[in-house]
CSV table of C-alpha atoms in Angstrom, one decimal:
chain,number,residue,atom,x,y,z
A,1,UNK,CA,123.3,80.7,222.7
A,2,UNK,CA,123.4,78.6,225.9
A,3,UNK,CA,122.7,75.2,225.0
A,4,UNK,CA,122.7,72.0,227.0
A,5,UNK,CA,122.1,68.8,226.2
A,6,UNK,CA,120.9,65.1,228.5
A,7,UNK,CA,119.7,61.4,227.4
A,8,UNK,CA,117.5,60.0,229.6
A,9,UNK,CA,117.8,56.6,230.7
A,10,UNK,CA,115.6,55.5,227.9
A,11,UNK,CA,117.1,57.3,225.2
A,12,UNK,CA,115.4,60.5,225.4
A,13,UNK,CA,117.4,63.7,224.7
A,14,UNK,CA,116.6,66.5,226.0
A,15,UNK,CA,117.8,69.8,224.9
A,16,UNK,CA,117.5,73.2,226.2
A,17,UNK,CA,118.1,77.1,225.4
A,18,UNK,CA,118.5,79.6,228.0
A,19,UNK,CA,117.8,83.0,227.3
A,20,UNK,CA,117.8,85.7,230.4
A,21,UNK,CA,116.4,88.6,228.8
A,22,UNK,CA,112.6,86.7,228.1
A,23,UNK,CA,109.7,85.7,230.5
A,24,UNK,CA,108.2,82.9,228.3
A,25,UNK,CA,109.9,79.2,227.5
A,26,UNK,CA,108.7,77.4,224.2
A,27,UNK,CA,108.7,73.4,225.0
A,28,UNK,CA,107.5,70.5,222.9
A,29,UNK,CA,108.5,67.1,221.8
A,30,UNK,CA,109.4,66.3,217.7
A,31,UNK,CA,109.4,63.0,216.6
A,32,UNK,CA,110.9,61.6,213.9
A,33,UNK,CA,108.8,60.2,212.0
A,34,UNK,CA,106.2,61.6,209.4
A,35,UNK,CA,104.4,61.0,206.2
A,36,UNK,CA,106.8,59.2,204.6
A,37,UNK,CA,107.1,56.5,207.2
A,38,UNK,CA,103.0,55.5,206.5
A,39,UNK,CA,102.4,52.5,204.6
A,40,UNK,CA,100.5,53.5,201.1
A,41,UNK,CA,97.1,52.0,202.7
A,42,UNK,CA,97.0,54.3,205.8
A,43,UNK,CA,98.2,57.8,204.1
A,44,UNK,CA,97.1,60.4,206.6
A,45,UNK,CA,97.4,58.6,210.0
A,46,UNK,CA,100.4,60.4,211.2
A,47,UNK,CA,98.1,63.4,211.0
A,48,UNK,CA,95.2,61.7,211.8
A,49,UNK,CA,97.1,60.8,215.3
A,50,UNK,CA,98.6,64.1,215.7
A,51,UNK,CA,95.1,65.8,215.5
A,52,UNK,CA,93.7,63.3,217.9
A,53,UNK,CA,96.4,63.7,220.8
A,54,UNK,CA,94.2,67.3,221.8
A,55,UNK,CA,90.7,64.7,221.9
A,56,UNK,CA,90.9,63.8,225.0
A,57,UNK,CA,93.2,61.5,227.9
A,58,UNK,CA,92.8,59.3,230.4
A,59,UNK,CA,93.1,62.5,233.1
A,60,UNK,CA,91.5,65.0,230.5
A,61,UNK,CA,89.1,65.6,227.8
A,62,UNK,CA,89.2,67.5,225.0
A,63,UNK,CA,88.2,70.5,226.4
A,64,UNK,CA,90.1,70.5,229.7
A,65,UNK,CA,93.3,70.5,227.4
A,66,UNK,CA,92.3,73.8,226.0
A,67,UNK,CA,91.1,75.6,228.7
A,68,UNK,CA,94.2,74.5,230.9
A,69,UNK,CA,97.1,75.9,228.6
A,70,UNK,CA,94.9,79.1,227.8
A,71,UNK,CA,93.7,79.7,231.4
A,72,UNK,CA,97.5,80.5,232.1
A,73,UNK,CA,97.6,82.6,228.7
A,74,UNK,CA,99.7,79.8,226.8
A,75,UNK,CA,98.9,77.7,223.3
A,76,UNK,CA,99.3,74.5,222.4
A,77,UNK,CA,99.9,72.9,218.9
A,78,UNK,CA,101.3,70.5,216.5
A,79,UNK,CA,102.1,69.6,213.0
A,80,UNK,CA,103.0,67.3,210.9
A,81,UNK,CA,105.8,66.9,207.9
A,82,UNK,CA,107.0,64.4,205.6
A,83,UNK,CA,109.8,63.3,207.9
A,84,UNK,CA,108.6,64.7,211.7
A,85,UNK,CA,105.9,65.3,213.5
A,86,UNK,CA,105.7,68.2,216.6
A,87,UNK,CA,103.6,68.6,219.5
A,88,UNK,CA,104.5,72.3,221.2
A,89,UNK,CA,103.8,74.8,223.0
A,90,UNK,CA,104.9,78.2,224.5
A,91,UNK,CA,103.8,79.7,228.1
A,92,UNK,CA,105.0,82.4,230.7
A,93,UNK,CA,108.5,80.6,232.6
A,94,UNK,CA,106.7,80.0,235.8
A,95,UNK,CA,104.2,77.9,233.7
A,96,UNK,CA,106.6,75.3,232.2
A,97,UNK,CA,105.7,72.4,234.4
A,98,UNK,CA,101.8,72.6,233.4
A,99,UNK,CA,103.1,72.4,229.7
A,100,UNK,CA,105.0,69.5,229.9
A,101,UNK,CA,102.6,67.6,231.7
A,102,UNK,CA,99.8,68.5,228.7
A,103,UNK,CA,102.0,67.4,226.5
A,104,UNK,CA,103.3,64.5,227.6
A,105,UNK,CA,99.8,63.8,228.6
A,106,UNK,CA,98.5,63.7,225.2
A,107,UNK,CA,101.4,61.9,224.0
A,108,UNK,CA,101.4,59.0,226.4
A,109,UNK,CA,97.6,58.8,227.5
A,110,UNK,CA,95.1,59.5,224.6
A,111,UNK,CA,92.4,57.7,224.8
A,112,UNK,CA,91.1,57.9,221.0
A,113,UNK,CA,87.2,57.4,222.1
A,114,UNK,CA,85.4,56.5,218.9
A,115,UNK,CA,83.4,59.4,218.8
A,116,UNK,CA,86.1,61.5,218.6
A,117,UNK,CA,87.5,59.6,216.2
A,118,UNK,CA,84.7,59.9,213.7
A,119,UNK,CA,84.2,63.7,215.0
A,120,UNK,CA,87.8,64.2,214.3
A,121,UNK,CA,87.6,62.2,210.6
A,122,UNK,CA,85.2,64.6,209.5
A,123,UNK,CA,87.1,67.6,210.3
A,124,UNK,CA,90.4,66.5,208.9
A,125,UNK,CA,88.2,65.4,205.8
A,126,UNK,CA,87.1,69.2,205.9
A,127,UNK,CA,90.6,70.4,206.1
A,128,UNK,CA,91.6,68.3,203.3
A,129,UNK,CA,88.8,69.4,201.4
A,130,UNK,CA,89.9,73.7,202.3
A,131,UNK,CA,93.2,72.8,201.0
A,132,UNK,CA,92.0,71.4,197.4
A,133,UNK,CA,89.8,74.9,197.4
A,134,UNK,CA,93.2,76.7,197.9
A,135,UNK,CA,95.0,76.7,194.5
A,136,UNK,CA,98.1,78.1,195.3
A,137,UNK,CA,98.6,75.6,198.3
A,138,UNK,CA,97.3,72.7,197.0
A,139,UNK,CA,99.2,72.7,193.7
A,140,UNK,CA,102.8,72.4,195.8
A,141,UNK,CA,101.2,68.9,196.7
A,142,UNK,CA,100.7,68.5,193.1
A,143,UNK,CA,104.3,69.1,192.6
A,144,UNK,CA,105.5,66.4,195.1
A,145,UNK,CA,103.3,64.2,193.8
A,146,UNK,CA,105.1,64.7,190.2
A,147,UNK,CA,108.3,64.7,191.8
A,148,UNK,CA,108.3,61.4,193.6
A,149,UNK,CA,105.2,59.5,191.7
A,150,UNK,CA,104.1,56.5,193.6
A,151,UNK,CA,105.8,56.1,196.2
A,152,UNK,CA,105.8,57.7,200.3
A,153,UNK,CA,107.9,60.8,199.7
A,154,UNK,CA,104.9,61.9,196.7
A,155,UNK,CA,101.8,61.3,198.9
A,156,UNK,CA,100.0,64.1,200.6
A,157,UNK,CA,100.7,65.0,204.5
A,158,UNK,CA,96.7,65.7,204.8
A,159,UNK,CA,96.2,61.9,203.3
A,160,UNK,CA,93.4,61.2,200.7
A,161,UNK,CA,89.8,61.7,201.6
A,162,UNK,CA,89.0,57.8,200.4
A,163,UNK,CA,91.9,56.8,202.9
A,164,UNK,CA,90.8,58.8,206.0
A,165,UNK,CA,87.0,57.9,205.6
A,166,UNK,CA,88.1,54.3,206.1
A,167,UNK,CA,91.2,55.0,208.6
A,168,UNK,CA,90.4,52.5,211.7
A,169,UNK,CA,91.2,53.2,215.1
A,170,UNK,CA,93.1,50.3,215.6
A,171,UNK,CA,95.6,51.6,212.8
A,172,UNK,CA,96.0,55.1,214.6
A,173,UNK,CA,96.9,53.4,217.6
A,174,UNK,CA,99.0,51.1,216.2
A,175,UNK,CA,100.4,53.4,214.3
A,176,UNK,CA,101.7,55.1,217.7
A,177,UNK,CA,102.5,52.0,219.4
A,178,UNK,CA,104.7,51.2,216.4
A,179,UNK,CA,106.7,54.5,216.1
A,180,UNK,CA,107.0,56.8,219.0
A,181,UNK,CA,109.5,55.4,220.6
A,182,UNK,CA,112.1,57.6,223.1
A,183,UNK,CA,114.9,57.2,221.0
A,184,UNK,CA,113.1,58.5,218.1
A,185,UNK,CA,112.1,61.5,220.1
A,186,UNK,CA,113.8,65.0,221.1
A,187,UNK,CA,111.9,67.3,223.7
A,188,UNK,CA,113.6,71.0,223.4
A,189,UNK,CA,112.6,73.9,225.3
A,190,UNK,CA,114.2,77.6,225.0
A,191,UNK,CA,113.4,80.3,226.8
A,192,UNK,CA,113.9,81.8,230.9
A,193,UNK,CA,114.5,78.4,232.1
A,194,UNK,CA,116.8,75.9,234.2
A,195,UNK,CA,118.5,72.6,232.2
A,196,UNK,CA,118.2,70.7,235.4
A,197,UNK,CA,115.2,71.4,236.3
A,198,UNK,CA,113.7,70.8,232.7
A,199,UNK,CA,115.5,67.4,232.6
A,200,UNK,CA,114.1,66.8,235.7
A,201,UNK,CA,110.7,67.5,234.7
A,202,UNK,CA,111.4,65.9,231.3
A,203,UNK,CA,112.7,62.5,233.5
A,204,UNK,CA,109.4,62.6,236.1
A,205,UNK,CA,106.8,63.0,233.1
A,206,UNK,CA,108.4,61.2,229.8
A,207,UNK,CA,111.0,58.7,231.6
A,208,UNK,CA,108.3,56.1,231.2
A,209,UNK,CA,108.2,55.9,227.8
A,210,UNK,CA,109.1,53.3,225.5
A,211,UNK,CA,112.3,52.7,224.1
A,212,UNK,CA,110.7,50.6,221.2
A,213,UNK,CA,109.8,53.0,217.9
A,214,UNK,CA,110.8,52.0,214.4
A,215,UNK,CA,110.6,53.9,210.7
A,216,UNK,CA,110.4,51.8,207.6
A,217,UNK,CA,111.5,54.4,205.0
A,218,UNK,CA,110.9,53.7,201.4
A,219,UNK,CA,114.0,55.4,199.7
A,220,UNK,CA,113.5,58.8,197.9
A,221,UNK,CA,113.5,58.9,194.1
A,222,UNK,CA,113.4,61.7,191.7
A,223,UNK,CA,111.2,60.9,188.9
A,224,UNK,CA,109.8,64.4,187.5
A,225,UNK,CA,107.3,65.1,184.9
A,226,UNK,CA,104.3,66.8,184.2
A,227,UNK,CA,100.5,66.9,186.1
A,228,UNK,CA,98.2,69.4,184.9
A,229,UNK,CA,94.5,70.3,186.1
A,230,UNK,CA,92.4,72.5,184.1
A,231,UNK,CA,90.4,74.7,186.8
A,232,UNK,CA,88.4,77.4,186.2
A,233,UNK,CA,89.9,80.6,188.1
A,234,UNK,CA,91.5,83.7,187.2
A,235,UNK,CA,95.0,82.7,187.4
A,236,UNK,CA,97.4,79.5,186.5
A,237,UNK,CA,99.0,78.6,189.3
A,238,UNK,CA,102.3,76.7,188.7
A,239,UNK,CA,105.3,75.0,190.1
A,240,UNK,CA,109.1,74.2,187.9
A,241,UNK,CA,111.1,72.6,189.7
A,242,UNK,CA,113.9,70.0,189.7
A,243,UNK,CA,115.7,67.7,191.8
A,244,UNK,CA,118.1,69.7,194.8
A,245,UNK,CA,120.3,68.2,197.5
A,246,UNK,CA,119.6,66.3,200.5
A,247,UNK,CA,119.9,67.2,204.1
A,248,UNK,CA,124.1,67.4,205.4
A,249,UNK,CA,125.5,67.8,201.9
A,250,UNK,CA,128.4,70.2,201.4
A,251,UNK,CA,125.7,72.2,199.3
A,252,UNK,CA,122.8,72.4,201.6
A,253,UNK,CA,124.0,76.0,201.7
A,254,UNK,CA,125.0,76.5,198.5
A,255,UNK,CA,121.1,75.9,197.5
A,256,UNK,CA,119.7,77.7,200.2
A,257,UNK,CA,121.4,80.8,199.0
A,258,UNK,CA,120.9,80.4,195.3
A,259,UNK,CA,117.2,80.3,195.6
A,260,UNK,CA,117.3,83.1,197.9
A,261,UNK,CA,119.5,84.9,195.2
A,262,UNK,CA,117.2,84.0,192.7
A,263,UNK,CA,113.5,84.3,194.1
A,264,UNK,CA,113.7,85.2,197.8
A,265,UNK,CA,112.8,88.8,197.5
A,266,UNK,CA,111.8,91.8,196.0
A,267,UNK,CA,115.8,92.6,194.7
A,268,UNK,CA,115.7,88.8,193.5
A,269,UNK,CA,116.0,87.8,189.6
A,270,UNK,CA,113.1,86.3,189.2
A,271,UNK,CA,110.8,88.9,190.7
A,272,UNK,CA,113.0,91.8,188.9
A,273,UNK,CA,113.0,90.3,185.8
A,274,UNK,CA,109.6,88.7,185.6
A,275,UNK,CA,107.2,91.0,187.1
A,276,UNK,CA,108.6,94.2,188.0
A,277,UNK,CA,110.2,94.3,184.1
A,278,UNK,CA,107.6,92.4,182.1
A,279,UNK,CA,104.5,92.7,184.7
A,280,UNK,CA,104.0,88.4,184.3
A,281,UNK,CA,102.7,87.6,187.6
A,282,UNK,CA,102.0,89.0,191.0
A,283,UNK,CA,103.6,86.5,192.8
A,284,UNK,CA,106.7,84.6,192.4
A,285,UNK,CA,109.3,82.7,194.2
A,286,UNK,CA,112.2,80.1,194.6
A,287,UNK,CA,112.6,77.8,197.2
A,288,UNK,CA,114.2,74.5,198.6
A,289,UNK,CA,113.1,71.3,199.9
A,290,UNK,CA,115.5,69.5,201.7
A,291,UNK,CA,115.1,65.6,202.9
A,292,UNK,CA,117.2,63.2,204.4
A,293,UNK,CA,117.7,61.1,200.9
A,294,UNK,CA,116.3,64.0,198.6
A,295,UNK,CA,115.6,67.0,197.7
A,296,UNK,CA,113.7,69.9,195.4
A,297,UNK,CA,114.6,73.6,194.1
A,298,UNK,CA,111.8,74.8,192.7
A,299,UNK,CA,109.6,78.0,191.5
A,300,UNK,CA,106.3,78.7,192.3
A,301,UNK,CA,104.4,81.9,190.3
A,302,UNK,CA,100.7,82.9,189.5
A,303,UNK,CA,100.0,84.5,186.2
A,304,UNK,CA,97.4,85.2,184.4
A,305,UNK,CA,95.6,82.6,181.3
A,306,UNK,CA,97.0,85.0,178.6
A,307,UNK,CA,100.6,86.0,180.7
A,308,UNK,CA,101.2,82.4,180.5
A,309,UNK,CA,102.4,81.9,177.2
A,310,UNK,CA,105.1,84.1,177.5
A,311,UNK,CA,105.9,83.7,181.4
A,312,UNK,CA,106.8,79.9,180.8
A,313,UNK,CA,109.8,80.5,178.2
A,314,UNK,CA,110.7,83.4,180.0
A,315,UNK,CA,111.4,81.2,183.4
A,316,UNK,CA,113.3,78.4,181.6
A,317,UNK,CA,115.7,81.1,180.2
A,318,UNK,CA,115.7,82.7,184.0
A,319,UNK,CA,117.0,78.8,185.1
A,320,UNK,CA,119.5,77.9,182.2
A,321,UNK,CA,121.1,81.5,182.7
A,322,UNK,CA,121.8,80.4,186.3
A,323,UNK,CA,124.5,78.3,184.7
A,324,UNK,CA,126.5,81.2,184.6
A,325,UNK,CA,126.9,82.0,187.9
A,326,UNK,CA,125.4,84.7,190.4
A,327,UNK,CA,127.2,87.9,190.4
A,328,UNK,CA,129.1,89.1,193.3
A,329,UNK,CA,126.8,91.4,194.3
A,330,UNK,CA,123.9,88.6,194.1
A,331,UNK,CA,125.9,86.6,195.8
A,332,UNK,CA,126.5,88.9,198.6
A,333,UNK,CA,123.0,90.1,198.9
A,334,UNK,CA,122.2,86.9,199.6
A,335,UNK,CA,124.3,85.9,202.1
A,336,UNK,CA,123.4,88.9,204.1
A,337,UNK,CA,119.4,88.0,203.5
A,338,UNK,CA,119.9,84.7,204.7
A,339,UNK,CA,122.5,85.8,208.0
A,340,UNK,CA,120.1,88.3,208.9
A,341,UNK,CA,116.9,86.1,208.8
A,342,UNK,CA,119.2,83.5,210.8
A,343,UNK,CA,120.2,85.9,213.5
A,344,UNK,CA,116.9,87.5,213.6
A,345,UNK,CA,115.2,84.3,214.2
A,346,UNK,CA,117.2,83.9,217.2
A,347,UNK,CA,114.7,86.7,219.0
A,348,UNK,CA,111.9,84.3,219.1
A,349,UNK,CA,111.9,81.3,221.7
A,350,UNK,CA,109.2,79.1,219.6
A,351,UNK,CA,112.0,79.7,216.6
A,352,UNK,CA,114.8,78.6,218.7
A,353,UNK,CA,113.3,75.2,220.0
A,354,UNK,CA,112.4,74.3,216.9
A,355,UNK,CA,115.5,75.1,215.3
A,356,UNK,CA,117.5,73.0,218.3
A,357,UNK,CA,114.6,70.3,217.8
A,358,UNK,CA,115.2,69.7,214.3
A,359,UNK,CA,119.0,69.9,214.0
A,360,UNK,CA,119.4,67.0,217.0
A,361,UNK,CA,116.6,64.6,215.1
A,362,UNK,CA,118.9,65.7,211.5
A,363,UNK,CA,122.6,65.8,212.7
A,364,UNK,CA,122.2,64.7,216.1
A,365,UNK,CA,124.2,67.7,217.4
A,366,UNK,CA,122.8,70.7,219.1
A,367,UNK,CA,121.9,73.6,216.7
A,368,UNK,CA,124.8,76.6,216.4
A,369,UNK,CA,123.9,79.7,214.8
A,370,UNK,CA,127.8,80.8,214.6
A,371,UNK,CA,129.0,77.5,212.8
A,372,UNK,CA,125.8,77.9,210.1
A,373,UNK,CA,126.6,81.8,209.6
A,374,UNK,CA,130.4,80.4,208.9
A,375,UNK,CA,128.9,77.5,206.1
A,376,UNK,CA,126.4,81.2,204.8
A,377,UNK,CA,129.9,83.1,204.1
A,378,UNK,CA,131.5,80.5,202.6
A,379,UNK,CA,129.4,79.9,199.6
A,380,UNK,CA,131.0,81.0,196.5
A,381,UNK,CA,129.9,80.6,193.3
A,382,UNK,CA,131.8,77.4,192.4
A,383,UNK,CA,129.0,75.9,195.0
A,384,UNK,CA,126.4,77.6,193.0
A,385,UNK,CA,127.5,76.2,189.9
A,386,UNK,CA,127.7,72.8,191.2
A,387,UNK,CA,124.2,73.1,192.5
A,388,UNK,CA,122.8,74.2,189.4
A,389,UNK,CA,124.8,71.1,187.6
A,390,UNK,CA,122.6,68.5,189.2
A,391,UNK,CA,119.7,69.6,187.5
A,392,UNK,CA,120.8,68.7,183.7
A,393,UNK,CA,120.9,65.4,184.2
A,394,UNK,CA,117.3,65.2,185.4
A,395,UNK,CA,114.2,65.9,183.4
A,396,UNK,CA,112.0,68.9,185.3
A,397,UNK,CA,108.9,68.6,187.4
A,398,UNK,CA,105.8,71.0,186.2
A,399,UNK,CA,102.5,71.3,188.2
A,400,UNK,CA,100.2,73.9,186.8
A,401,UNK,CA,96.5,74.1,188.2
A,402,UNK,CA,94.2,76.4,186.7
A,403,UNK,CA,93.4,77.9,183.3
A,404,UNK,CA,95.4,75.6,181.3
A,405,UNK,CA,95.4,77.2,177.6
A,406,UNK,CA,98.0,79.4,176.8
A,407,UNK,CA,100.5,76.6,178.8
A,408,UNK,CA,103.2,75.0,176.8
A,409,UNK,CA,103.3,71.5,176.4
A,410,UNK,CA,106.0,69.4,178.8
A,411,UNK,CA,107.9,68.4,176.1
A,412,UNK,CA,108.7,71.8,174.7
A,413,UNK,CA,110.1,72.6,178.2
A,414,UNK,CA,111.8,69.9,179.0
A,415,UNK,CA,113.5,70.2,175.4
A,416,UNK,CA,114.4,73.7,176.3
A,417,UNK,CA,116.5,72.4,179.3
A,418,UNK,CA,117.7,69.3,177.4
A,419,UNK,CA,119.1,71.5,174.6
């Protein structure tokens, strides 16, 4: 990789891949900053502003945005998380000027007319509304809830319908006013491009923003328990988890690996053991969550109302067995999952700005794919034992949503861990 890396006179970094061999450059801007930084009474309104960046600017509306990035084949998006928020986009190289000037456009002179506002409300309120009708989506929102109860790191991205209906204006823009500040900001771009010219561009079009941007973050705290919700569909869908490790510990790795060991494929334990030996689900997984003061492992399946009785005991055994170690073999395997979808990755430009994005707002140094295949290959399984050790001191998280019978009560599986 051919990374470079400038700070603008206002605090701005700018970071940049180059890559010969393409004819397309992926740009945007992240911003550090997300749903955890909203105050309990505006939930949603870092989503509510990123969708309303693409409604229109002071030199464009709404639709001129669109047809401009497309009318040179290129797209345009954004999202949201709990700690960061993205606008991007990807184009042909000879195109990179007209994307930075959308996107810093929408960033710096959105208008927020009132009739987009409320045109815009009722579309997130839809989108809110497709995620509740999507079990399997909807319940991992159940499980951060359960995870962190009542506080910023537990409340939904999307926001709460109540909330948005009665989001003002005045609170989106302040909301912007108040947080995306330069400093708080990288713009990235990889791809067939020039550093200098990009930090030019990057100086002409986002020099003028303000340095000013601050973050109240409520501190992370791993509560776990139990949230249920009887539905009526044709599977259970459900979510053990417990708590994992935070962004930059020595054991980032470590985890990453173990739930790829355990549920990141078709030669992993849990989808060997639970549905290709006993036939319990269709689908079943592992995964991590990793935040700057916290952090999740966790298992997502979908079985069936009468699998469930037996699926539940099976898992907890599946976990407390992981006490024991991986085996070499498991260990290896993977290592080499997790290298290869690391060096794969590298083949996409929208991967590779994201990835050099994302490690500047975490560590503050550009990303290297070399030094994080080094940390891969040096996970043994004393770091997989350590990882698994932080979970016994922690009661587990369940979310189940669906047909609840055959589901064991949260005390009988939190005994079986406490035992």
């Amino acid at each position: 990789m051919t990374t470079q890396l400038s700070r603008l006179a206002n605090g701005l970094r700018v970071a940049t891949d180059r890559i010969d061999t393409v004819d397309t450059v992926s740009l945007g801007i992240w911003v550090d900053v997300g749903t955890r930084h909203e105050p309990p009474e505006i939930n949603g309104v870092a989503h509510f502003l990123e969708h309303m960046a693409f409604k229109g600017t002071e030199r464009r509306s709404a639709r001129a945005i669109a047809e401009e990035i497309e009318a040179v084949g290129g797209h345009l998006n954004a999202y949201t998380s709990r700690e960061s928020t993205a606008f991007y986009a990807k184009v042909l190289k000879e195109d990179v000027a007209l994307a930075l000037d959308i996107l810093s456009d929408i960033l710096q002179n959105s208008t927020f007319e009132p009739e987009e506002i409320e045109r815009e409300r009722a579309v997130i309120l839809q989108e809110i509304g497709q995620a509740n009708d999507t079990p399997d989506d909807i319940v991992f929102d159940h499980f951060q809830e359960c995870a962190y109860p009542n506080q910023a790191m537990g409340r939904p991205v999307l926001g709460r319908p109540e909330i948005i209906r009665q989001l003002e204006r005045e609170a989106v823009i302040a909301y912007l006013r108040d947080h995306y500040g330069s400093q708080r900001m990288v713009f990235a771009a990889a791809g067939h491009l020039d550093h200098d010219r990009i930090t030019g561009l990057a100086d002409q079009l986002l020099g003028g923003l303000p340095t000013a941007g601050s973050a109240t973050t409520e501190p992370a705290c791993y509560a776990g328990g139990d949230r249920r919700e009887e539905r009526d569909l044709e599977q259970l869908h459900l979510v053990l988890g417990f708590p994992g490790v935070v962004l930059g510990d020595a054991d980032y790795y470590a985890a990453s690996v173990l739930a790829t060991a355990f549920g990141g494929g078709m030669s992993s334990r849990l989808f060997q053991e639970i549905r290709e030996k006993r036939g319990l689900v269709y689908t079943i997984h592992s995964f991590v969550h990793c935040y700057r003061d916290g952090g999740l492992f966790g298992i997502y399946a979908g079985t069936g109302e009468a699998e469930a009785a037996e699926l539940v005991p099976v898992l907890c055994e599946e976990v407390i067995r992981l006490e024991d170690g991986l085996t070499p073999a498991e260990l290896n395997r993977a290592k080499a999952q997790m290298k290869a979808g690391l060096l794969m990755s590298l083949e996409s430009t929208s991967t590779r700005c994201e990835q050099l994005a994302q490690h500047l707002l975490i560590h503050g140094a550009p990303f290297d794919p070399l030094e994080i295949v080094g940390r891969i290959e040096a996970v043994d399984d004393a770091a997989i034992r350590r990882v698994v050790a932080r979970w016994r001191a922690a009661q587990p998280t369940l979310a189940a949503l669906g047909p609840l019978s055959a589901l064991e009560a949260f005390e009988s599986v939190r005994d079986r861990f406490a035992a």
